[in-house]
N, CA, C, O and CB atoms as a CASP TS submission, in Angstrom:
PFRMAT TS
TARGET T0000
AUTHOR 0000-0000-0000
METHOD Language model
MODEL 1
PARENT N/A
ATOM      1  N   UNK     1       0.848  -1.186   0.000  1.00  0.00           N
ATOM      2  CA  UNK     1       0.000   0.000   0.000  1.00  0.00           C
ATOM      3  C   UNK     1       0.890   1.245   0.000  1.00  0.00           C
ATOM      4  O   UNK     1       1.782   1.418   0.831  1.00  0.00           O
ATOM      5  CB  UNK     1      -0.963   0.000   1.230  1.00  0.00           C
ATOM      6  N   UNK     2       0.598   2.086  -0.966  1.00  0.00           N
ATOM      7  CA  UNK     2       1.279   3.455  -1.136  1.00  0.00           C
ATOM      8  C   UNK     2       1.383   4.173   0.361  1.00  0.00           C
ATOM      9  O   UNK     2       0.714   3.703   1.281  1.00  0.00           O
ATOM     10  CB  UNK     2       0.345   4.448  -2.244  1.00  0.00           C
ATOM     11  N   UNK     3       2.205   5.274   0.567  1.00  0.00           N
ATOM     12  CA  UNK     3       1.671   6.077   1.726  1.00  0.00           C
ATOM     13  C   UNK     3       1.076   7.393   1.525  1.00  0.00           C
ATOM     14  O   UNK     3       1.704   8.382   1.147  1.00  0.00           O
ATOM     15  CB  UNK     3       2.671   6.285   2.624  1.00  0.00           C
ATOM     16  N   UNK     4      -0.045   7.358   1.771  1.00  0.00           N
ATOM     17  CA  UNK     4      -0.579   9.393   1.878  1.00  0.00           C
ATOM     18  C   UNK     4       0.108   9.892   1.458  1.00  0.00           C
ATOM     19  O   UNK     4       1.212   9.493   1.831  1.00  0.00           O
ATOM     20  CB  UNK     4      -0.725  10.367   3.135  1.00  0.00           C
ATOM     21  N   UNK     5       0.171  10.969   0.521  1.00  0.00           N
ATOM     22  CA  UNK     5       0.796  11.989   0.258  1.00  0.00           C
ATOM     23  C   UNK     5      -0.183  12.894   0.852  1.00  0.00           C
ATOM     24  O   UNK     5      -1.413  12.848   0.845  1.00  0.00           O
ATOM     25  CB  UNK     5       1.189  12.144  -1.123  1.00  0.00           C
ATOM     26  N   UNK     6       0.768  13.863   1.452  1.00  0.00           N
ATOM     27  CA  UNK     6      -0.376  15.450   2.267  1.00  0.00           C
ATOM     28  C   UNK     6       0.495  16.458   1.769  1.00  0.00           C
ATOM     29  O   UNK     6       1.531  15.998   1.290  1.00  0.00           O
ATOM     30  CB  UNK     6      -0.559  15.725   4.477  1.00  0.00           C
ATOM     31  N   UNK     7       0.369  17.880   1.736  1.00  0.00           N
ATOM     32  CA  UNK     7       0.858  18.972   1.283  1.00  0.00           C
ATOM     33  C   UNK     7      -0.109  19.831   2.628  1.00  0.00           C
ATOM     34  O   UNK     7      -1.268  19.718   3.027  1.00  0.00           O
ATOM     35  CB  UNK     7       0.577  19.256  -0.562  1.00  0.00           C
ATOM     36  N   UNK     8       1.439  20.977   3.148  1.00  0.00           N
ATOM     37  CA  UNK     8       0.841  21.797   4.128  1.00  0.00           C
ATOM     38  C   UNK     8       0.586  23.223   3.389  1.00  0.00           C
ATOM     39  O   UNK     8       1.429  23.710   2.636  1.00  0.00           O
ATOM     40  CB  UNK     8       1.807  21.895   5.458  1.00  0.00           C
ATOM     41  N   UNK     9      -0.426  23.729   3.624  1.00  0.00           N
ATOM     42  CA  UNK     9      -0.536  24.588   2.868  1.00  0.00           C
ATOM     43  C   UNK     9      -0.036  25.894   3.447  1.00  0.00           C
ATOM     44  O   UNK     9       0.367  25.763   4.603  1.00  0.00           O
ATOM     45  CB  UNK     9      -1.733  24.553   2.459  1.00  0.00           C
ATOM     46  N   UNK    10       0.060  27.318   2.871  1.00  0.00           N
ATOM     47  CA  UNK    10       0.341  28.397   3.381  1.00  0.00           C
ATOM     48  C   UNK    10      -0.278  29.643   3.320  1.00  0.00           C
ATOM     49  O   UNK    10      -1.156  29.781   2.468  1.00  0.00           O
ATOM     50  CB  UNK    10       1.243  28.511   3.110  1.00  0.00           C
ATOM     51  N   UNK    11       0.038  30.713   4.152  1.00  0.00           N
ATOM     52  CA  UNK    11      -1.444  31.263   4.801  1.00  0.00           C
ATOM     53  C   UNK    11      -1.467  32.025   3.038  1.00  0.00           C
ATOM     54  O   UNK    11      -0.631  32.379   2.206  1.00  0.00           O
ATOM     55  CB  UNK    11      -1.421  32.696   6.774  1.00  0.00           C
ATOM     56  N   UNK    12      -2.815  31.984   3.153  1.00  0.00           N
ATOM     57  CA  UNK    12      -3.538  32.598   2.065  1.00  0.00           C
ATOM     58  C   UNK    12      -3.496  32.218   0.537  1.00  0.00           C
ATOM     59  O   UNK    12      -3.600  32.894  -0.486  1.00  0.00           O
ATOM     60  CB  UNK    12      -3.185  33.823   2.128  1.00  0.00           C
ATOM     61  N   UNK    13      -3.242  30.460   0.850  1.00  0.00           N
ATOM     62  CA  UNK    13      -3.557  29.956  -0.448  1.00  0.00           C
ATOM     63  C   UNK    13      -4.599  29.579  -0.769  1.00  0.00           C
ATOM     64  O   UNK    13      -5.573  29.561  -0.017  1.00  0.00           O
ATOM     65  CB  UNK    13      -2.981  29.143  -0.775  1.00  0.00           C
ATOM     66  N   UNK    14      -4.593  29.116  -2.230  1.00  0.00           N
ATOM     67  CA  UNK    14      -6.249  28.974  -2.650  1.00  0.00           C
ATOM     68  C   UNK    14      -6.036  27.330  -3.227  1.00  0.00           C
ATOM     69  O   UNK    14      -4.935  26.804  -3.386  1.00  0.00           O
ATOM     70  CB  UNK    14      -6.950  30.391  -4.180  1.00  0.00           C
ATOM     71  N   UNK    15      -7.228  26.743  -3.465  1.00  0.00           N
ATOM     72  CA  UNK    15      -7.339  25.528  -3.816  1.00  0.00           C
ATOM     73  C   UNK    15      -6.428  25.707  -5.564  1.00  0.00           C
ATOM     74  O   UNK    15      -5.579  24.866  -5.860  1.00  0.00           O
ATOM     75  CB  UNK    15      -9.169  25.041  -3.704  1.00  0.00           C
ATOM     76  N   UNK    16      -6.584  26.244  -6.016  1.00  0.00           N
ATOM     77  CA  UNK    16      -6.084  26.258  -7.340  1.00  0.00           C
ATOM     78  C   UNK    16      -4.700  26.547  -7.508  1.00  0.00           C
ATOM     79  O   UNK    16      -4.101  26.442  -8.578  1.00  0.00           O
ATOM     80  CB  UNK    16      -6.770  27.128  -8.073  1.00  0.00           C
ATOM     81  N   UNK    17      -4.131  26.969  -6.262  1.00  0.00           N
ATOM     82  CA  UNK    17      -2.858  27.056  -6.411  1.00  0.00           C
ATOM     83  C   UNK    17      -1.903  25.973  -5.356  1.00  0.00           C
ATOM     84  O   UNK    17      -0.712  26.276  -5.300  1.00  0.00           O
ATOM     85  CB  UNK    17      -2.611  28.556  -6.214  1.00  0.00           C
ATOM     86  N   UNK    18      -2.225  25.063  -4.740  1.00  0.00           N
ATOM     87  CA  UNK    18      -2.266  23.579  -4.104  1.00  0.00           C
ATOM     88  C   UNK    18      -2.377  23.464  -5.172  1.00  0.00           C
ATOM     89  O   UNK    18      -1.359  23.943  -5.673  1.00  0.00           O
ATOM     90  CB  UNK    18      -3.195  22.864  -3.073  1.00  0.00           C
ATOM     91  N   UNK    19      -3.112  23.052  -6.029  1.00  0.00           N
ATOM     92  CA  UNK    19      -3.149  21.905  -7.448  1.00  0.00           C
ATOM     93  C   UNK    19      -2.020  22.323  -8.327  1.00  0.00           C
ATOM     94  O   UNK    19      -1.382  21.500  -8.984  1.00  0.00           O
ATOM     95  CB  UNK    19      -4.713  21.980  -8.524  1.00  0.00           C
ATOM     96  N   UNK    20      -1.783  23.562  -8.340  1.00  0.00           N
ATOM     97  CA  UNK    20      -0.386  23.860  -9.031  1.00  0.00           C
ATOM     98  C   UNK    20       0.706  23.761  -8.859  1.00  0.00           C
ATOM     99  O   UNK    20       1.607  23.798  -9.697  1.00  0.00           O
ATOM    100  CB  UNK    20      -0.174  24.662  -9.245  1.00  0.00           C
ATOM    101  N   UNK    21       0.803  23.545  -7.124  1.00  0.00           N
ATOM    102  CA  UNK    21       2.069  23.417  -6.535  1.00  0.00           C
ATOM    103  C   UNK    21       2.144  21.791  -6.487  1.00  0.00           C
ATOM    104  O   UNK    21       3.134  21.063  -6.549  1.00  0.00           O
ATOM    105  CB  UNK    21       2.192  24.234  -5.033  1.00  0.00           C
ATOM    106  N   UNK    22       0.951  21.512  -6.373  1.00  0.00           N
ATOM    107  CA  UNK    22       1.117  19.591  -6.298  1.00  0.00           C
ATOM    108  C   UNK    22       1.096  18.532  -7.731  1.00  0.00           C
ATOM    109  O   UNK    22       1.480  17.386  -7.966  1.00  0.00           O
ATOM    110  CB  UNK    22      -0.430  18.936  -5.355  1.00  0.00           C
ATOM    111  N   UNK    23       0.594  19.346  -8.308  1.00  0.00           N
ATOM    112  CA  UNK    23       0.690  18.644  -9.980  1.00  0.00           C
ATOM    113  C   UNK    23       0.571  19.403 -10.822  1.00  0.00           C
ATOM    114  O   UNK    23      -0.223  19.044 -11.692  1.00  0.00           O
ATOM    115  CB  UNK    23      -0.274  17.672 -10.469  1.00  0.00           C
ATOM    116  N   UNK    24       1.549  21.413 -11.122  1.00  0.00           N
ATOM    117  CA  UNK    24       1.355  21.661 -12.081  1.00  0.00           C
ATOM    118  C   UNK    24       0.801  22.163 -13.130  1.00  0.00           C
ATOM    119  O   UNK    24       1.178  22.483 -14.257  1.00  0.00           O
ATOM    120  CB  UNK    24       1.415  21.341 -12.082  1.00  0.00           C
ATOM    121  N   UNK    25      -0.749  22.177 -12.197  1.00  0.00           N
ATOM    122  CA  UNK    25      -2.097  22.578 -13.059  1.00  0.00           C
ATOM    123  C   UNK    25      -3.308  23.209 -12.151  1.00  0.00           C
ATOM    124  O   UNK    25      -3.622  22.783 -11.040  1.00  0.00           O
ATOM    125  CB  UNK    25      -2.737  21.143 -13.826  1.00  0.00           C
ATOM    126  N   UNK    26      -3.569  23.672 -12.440  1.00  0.00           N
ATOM    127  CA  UNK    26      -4.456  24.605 -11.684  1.00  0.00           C
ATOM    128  C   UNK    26      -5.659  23.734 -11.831  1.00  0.00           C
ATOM    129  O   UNK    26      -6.035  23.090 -10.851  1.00  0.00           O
ATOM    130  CB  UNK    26      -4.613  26.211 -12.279  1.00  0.00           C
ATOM    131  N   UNK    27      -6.365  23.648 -13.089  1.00  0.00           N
ATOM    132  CA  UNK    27      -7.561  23.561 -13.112  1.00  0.00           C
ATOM    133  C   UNK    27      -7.942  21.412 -12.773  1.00  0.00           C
ATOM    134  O   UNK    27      -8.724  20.570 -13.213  1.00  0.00           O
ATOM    135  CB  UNK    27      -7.989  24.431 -14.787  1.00  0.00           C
ATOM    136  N   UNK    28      -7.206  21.446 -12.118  1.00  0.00           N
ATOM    137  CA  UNK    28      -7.183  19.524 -11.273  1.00  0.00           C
ATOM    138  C   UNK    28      -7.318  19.842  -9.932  1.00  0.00           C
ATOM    139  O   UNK    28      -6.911  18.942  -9.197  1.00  0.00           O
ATOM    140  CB  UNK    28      -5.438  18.344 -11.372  1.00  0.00           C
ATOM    141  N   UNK    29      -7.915  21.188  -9.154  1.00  0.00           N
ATOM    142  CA  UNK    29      -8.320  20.840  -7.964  1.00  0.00           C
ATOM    143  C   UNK    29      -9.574  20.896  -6.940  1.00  0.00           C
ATOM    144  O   UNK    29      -9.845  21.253  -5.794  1.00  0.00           O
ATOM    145  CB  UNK    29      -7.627  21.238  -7.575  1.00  0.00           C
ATOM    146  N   UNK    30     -10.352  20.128  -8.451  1.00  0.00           N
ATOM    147  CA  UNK    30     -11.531  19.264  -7.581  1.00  0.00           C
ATOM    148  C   UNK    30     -11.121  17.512  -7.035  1.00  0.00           C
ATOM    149  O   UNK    30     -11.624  16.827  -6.144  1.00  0.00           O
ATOM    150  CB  UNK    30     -13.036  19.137  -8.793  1.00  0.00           C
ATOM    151  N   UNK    31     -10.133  17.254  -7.899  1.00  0.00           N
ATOM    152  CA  UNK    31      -9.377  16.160  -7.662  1.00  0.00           C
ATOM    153  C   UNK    31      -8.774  16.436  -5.737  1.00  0.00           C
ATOM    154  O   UNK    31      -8.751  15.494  -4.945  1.00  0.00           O
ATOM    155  CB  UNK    31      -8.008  16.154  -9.074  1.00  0.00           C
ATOM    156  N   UNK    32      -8.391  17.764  -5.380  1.00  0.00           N
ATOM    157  CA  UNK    32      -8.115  17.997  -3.712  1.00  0.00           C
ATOM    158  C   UNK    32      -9.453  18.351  -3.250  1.00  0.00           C
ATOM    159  O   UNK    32      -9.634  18.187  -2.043  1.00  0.00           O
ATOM    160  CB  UNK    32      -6.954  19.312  -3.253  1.00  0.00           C
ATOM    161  N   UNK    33     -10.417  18.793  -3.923  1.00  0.00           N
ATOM    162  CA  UNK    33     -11.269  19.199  -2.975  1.00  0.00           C
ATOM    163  C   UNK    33     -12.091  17.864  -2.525  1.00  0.00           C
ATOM    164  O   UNK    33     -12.578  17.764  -1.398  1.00  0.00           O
ATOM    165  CB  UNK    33     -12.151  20.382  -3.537  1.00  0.00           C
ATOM    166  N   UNK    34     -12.195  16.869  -3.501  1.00  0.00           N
ATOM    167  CA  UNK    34     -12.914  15.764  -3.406  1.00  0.00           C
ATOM    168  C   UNK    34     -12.318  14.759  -2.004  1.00  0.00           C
ATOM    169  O   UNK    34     -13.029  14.101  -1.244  1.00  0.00           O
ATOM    170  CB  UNK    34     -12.798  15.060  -4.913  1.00  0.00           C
ATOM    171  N   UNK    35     -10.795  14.897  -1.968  1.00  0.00           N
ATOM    172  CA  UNK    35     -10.158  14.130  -1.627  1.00  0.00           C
ATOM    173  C   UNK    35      -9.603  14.937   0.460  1.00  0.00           C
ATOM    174  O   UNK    35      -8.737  14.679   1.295  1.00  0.00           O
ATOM    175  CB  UNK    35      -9.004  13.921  -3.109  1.00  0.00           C
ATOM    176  N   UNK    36     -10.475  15.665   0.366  1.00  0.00           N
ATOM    177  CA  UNK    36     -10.414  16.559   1.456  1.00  0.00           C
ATOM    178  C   UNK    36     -11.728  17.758   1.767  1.00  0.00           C
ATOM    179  O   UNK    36     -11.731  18.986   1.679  1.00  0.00           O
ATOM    180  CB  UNK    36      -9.069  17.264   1.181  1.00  0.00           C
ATOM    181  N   UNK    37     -12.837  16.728   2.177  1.00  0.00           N
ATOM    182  CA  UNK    37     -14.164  17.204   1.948  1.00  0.00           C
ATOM    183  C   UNK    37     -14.625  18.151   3.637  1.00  0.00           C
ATOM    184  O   UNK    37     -15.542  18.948   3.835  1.00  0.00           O
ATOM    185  CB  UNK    37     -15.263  15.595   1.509  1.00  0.00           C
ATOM    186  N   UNK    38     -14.216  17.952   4.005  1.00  0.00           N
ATOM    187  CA  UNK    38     -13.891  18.729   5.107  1.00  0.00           C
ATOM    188  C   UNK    38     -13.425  20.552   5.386  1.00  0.00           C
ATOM    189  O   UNK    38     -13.571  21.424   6.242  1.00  0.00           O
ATOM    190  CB  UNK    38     -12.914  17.938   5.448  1.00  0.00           C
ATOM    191  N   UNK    39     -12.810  20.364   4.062  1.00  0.00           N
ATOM    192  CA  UNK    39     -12.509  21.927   3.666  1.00  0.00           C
ATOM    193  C   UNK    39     -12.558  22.594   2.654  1.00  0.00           C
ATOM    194  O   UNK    39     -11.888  23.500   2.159  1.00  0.00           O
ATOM    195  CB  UNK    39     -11.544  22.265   3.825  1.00  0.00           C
ATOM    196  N   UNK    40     -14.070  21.635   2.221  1.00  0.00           N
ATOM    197  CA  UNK    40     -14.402  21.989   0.949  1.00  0.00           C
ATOM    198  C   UNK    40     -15.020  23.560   0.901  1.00  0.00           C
ATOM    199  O   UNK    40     -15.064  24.269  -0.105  1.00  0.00           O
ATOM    200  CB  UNK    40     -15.410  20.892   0.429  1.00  0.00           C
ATOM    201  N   UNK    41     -15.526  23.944   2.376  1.00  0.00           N
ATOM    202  CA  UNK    41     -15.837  25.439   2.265  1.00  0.00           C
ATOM    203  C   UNK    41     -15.041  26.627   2.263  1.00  0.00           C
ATOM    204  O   UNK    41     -15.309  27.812   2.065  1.00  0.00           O
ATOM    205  CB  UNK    41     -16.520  25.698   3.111  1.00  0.00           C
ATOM    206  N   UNK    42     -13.598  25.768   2.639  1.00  0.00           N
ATOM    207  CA  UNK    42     -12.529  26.674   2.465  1.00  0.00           C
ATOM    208  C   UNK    42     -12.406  27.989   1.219  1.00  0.00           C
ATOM    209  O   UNK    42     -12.888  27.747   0.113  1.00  0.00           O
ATOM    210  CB  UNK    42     -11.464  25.715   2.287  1.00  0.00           C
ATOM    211  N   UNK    43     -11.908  29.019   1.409  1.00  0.00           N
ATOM    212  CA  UNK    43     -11.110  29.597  -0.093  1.00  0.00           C
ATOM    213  C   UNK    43     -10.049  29.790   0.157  1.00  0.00           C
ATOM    214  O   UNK    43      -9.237  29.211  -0.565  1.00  0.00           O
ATOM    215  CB  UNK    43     -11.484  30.867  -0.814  1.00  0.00           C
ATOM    216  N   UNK    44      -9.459  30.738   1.356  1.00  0.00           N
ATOM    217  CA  UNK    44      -8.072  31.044   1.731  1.00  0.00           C
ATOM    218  C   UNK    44      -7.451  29.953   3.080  1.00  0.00           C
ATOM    219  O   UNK    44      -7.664  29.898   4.291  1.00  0.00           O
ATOM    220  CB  UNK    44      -8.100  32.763   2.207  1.00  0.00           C
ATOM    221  N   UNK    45      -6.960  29.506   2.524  1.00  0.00           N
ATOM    222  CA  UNK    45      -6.281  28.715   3.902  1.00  0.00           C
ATOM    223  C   UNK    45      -5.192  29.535   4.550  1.00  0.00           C
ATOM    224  O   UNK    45      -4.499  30.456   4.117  1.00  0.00           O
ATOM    225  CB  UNK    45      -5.526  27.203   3.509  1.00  0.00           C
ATOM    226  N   UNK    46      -5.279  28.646   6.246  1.00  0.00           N
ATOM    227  CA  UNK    46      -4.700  29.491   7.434  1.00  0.00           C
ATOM    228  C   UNK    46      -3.044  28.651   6.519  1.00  0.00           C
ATOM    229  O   UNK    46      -2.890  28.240   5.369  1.00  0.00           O
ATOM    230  CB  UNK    46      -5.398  28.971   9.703  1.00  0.00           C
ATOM    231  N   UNK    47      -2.074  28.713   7.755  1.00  0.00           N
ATOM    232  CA  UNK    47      -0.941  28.400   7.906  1.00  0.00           C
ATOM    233  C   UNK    47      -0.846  26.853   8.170  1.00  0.00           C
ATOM    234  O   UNK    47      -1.409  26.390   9.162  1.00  0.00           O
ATOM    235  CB  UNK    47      -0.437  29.224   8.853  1.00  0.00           C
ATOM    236  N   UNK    48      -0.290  26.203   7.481  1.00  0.00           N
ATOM    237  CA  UNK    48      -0.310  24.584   8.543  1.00  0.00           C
ATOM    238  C   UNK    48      -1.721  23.757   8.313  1.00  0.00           C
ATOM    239  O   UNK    48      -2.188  22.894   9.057  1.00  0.00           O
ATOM    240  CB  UNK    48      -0.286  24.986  10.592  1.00  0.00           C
ATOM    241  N   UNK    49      -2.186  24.183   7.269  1.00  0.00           N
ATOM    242  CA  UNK    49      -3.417  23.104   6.965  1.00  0.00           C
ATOM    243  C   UNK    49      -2.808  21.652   6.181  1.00  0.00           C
ATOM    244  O   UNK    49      -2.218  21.621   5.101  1.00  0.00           O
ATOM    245  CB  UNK    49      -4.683  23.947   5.792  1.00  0.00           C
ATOM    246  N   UNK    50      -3.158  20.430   7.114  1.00  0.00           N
ATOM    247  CA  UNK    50      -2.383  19.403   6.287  1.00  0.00           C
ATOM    248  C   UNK    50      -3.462  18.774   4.998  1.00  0.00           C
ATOM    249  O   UNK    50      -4.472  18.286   5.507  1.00  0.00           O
ATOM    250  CB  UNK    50      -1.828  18.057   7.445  1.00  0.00           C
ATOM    251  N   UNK    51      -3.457  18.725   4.094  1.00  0.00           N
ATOM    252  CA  UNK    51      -4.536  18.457   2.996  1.00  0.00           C
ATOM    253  C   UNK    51      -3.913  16.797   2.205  1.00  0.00           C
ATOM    254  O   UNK    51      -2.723  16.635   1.936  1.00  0.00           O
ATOM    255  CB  UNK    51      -4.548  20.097   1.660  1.00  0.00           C
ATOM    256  N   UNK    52      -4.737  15.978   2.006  1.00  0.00           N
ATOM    257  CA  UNK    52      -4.485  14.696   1.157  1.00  0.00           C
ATOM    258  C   UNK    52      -4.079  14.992  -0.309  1.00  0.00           C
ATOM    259  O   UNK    52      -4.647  15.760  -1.086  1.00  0.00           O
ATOM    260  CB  UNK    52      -5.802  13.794   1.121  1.00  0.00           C
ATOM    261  N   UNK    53      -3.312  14.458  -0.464  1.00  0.00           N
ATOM    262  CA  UNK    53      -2.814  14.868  -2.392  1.00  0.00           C
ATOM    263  C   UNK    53      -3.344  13.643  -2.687  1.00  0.00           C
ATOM    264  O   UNK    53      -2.580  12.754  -2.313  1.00  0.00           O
ATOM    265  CB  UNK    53      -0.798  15.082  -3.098  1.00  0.00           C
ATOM    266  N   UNK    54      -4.372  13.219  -3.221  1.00  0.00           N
ATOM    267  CA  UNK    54      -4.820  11.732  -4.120  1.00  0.00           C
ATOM    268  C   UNK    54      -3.741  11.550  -5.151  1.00  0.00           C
ATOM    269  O   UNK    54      -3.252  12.625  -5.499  1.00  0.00           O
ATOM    270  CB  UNK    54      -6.456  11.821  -5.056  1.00  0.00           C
ATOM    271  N   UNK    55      -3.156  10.326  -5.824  1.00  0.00           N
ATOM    272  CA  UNK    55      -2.815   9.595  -6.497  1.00  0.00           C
ATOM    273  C   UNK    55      -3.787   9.571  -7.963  1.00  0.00           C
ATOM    274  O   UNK    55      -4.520   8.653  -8.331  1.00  0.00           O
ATOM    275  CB  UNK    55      -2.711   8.519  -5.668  1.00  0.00           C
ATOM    276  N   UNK    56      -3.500  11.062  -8.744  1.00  0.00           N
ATOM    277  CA  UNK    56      -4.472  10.567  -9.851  1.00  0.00           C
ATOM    278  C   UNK    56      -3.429  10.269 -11.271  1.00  0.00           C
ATOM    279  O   UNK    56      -2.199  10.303 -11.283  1.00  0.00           O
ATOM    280  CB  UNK    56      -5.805  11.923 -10.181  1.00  0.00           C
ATOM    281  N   UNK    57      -3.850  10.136 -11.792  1.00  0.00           N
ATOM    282  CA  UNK    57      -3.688  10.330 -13.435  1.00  0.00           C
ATOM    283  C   UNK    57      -3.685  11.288 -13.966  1.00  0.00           C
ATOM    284  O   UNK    57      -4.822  11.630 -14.291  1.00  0.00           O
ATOM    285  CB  UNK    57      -4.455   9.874 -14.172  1.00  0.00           C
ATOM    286  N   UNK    58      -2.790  12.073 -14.294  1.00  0.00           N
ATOM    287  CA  UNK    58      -2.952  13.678 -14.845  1.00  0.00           C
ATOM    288  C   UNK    58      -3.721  13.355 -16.727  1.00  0.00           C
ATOM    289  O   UNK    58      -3.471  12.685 -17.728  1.00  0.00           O
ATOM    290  CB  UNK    58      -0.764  14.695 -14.890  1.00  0.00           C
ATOM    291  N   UNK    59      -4.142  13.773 -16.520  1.00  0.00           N
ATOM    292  CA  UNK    59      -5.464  13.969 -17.987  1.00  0.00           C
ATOM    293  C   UNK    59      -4.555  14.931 -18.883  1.00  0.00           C
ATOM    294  O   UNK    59      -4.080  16.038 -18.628  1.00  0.00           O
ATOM    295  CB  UNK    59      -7.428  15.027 -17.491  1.00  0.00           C
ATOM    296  N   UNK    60      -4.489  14.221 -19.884  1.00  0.00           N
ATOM    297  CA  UNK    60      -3.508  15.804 -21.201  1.00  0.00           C
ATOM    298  C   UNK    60      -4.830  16.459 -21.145  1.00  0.00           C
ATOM    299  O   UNK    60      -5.974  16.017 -21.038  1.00  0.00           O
ATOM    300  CB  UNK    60      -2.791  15.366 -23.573  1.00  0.00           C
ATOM    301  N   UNK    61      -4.135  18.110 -21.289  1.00  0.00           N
ATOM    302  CA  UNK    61      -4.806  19.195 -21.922  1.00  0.00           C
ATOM    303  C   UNK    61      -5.648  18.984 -23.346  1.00  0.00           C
ATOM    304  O   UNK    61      -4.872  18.851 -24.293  1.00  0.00           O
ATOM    305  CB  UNK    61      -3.755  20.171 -22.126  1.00  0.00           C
ATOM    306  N   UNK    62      -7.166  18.918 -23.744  1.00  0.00           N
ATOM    307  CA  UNK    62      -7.454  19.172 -24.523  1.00  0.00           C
ATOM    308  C   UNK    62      -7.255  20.855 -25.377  1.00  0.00           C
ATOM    309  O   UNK    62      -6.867  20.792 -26.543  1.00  0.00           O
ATOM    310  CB  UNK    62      -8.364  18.639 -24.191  1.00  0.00           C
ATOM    311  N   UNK    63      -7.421  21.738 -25.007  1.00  0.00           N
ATOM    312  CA  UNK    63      -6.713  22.784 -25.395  1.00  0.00           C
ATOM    313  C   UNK    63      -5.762  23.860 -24.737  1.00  0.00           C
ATOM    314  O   UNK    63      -6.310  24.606 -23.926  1.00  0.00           O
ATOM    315  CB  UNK    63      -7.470  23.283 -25.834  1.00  0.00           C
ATOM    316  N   UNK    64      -4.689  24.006 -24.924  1.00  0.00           N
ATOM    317  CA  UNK    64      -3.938  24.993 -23.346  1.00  0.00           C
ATOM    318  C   UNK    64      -4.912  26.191 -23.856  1.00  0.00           C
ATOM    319  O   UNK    64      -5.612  26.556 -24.801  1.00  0.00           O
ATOM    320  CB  UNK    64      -1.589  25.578 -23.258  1.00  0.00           C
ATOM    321  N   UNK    65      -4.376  26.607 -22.319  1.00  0.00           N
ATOM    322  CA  UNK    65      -5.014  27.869 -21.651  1.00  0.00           C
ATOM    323  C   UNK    65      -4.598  28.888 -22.673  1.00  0.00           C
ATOM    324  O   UNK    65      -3.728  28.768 -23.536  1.00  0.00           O
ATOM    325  CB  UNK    65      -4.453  28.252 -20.034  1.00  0.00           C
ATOM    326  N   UNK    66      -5.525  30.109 -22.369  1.00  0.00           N
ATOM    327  CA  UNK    66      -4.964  31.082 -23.965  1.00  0.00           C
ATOM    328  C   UNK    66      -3.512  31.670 -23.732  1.00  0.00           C
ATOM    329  O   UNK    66      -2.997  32.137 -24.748  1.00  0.00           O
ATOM    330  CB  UNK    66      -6.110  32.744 -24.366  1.00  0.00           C
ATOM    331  N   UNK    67      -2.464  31.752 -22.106  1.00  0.00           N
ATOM    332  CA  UNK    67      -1.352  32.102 -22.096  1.00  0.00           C
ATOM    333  C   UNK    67      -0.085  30.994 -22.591  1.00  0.00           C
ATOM    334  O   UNK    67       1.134  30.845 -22.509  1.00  0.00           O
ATOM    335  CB  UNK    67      -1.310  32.571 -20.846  1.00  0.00           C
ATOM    336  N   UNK    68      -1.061  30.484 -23.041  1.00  0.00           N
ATOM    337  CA  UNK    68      -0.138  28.987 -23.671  1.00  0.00           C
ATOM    338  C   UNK    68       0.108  28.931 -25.025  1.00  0.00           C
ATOM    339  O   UNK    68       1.230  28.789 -25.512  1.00  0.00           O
ATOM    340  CB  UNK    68      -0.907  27.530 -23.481  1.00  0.00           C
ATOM    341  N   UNK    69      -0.819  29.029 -25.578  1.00  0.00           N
ATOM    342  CA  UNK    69      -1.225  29.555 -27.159  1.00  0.00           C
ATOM    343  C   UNK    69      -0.243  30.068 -27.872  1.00  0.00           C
ATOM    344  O   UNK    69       0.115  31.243 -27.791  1.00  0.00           O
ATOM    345  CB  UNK    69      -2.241  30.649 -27.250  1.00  0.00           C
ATOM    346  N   UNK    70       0.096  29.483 -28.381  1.00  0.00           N
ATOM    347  CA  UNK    70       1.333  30.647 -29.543  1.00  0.00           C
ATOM    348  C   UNK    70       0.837  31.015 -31.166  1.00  0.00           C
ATOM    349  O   UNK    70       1.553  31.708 -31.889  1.00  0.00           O
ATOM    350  CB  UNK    70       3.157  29.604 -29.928  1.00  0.00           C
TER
END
């Protein structure tokens, strides 16, 4: 059995930027919110919040974002 991965977060982060710091991508963190339902009412987190990183499958981009675009 794998072990937990957790990520502590820092004061005044947002769920979308946890998903960026943990895999890269912003728009994969219903994948944390699912996986940490408890603070799903969260927006800004305090200092020292320990949060579950799930084990997913990163999904390719069907189209990048328009700062991607060349």
């Amino acid at each position: 059995m794998a072990a937990t991965k957790t990520y502590t977060t820092t004061q005044g982060e947002a769920w979308d930027q946890v998903s960026l710091a943990v895999w890269g991508r912003e728009d994969l963190l219903h994948f944390l919110m699912q996986a940490n339902p408890r603070h799903r009412e969260v927006v800004l987190f305090n200092a020292g919040v320990d949060l579950v990183v799930p084990e997913i499958e990163i999904p390719a981009r069907e189209v990048a974002p328009p700062w991607q675009q060349s």
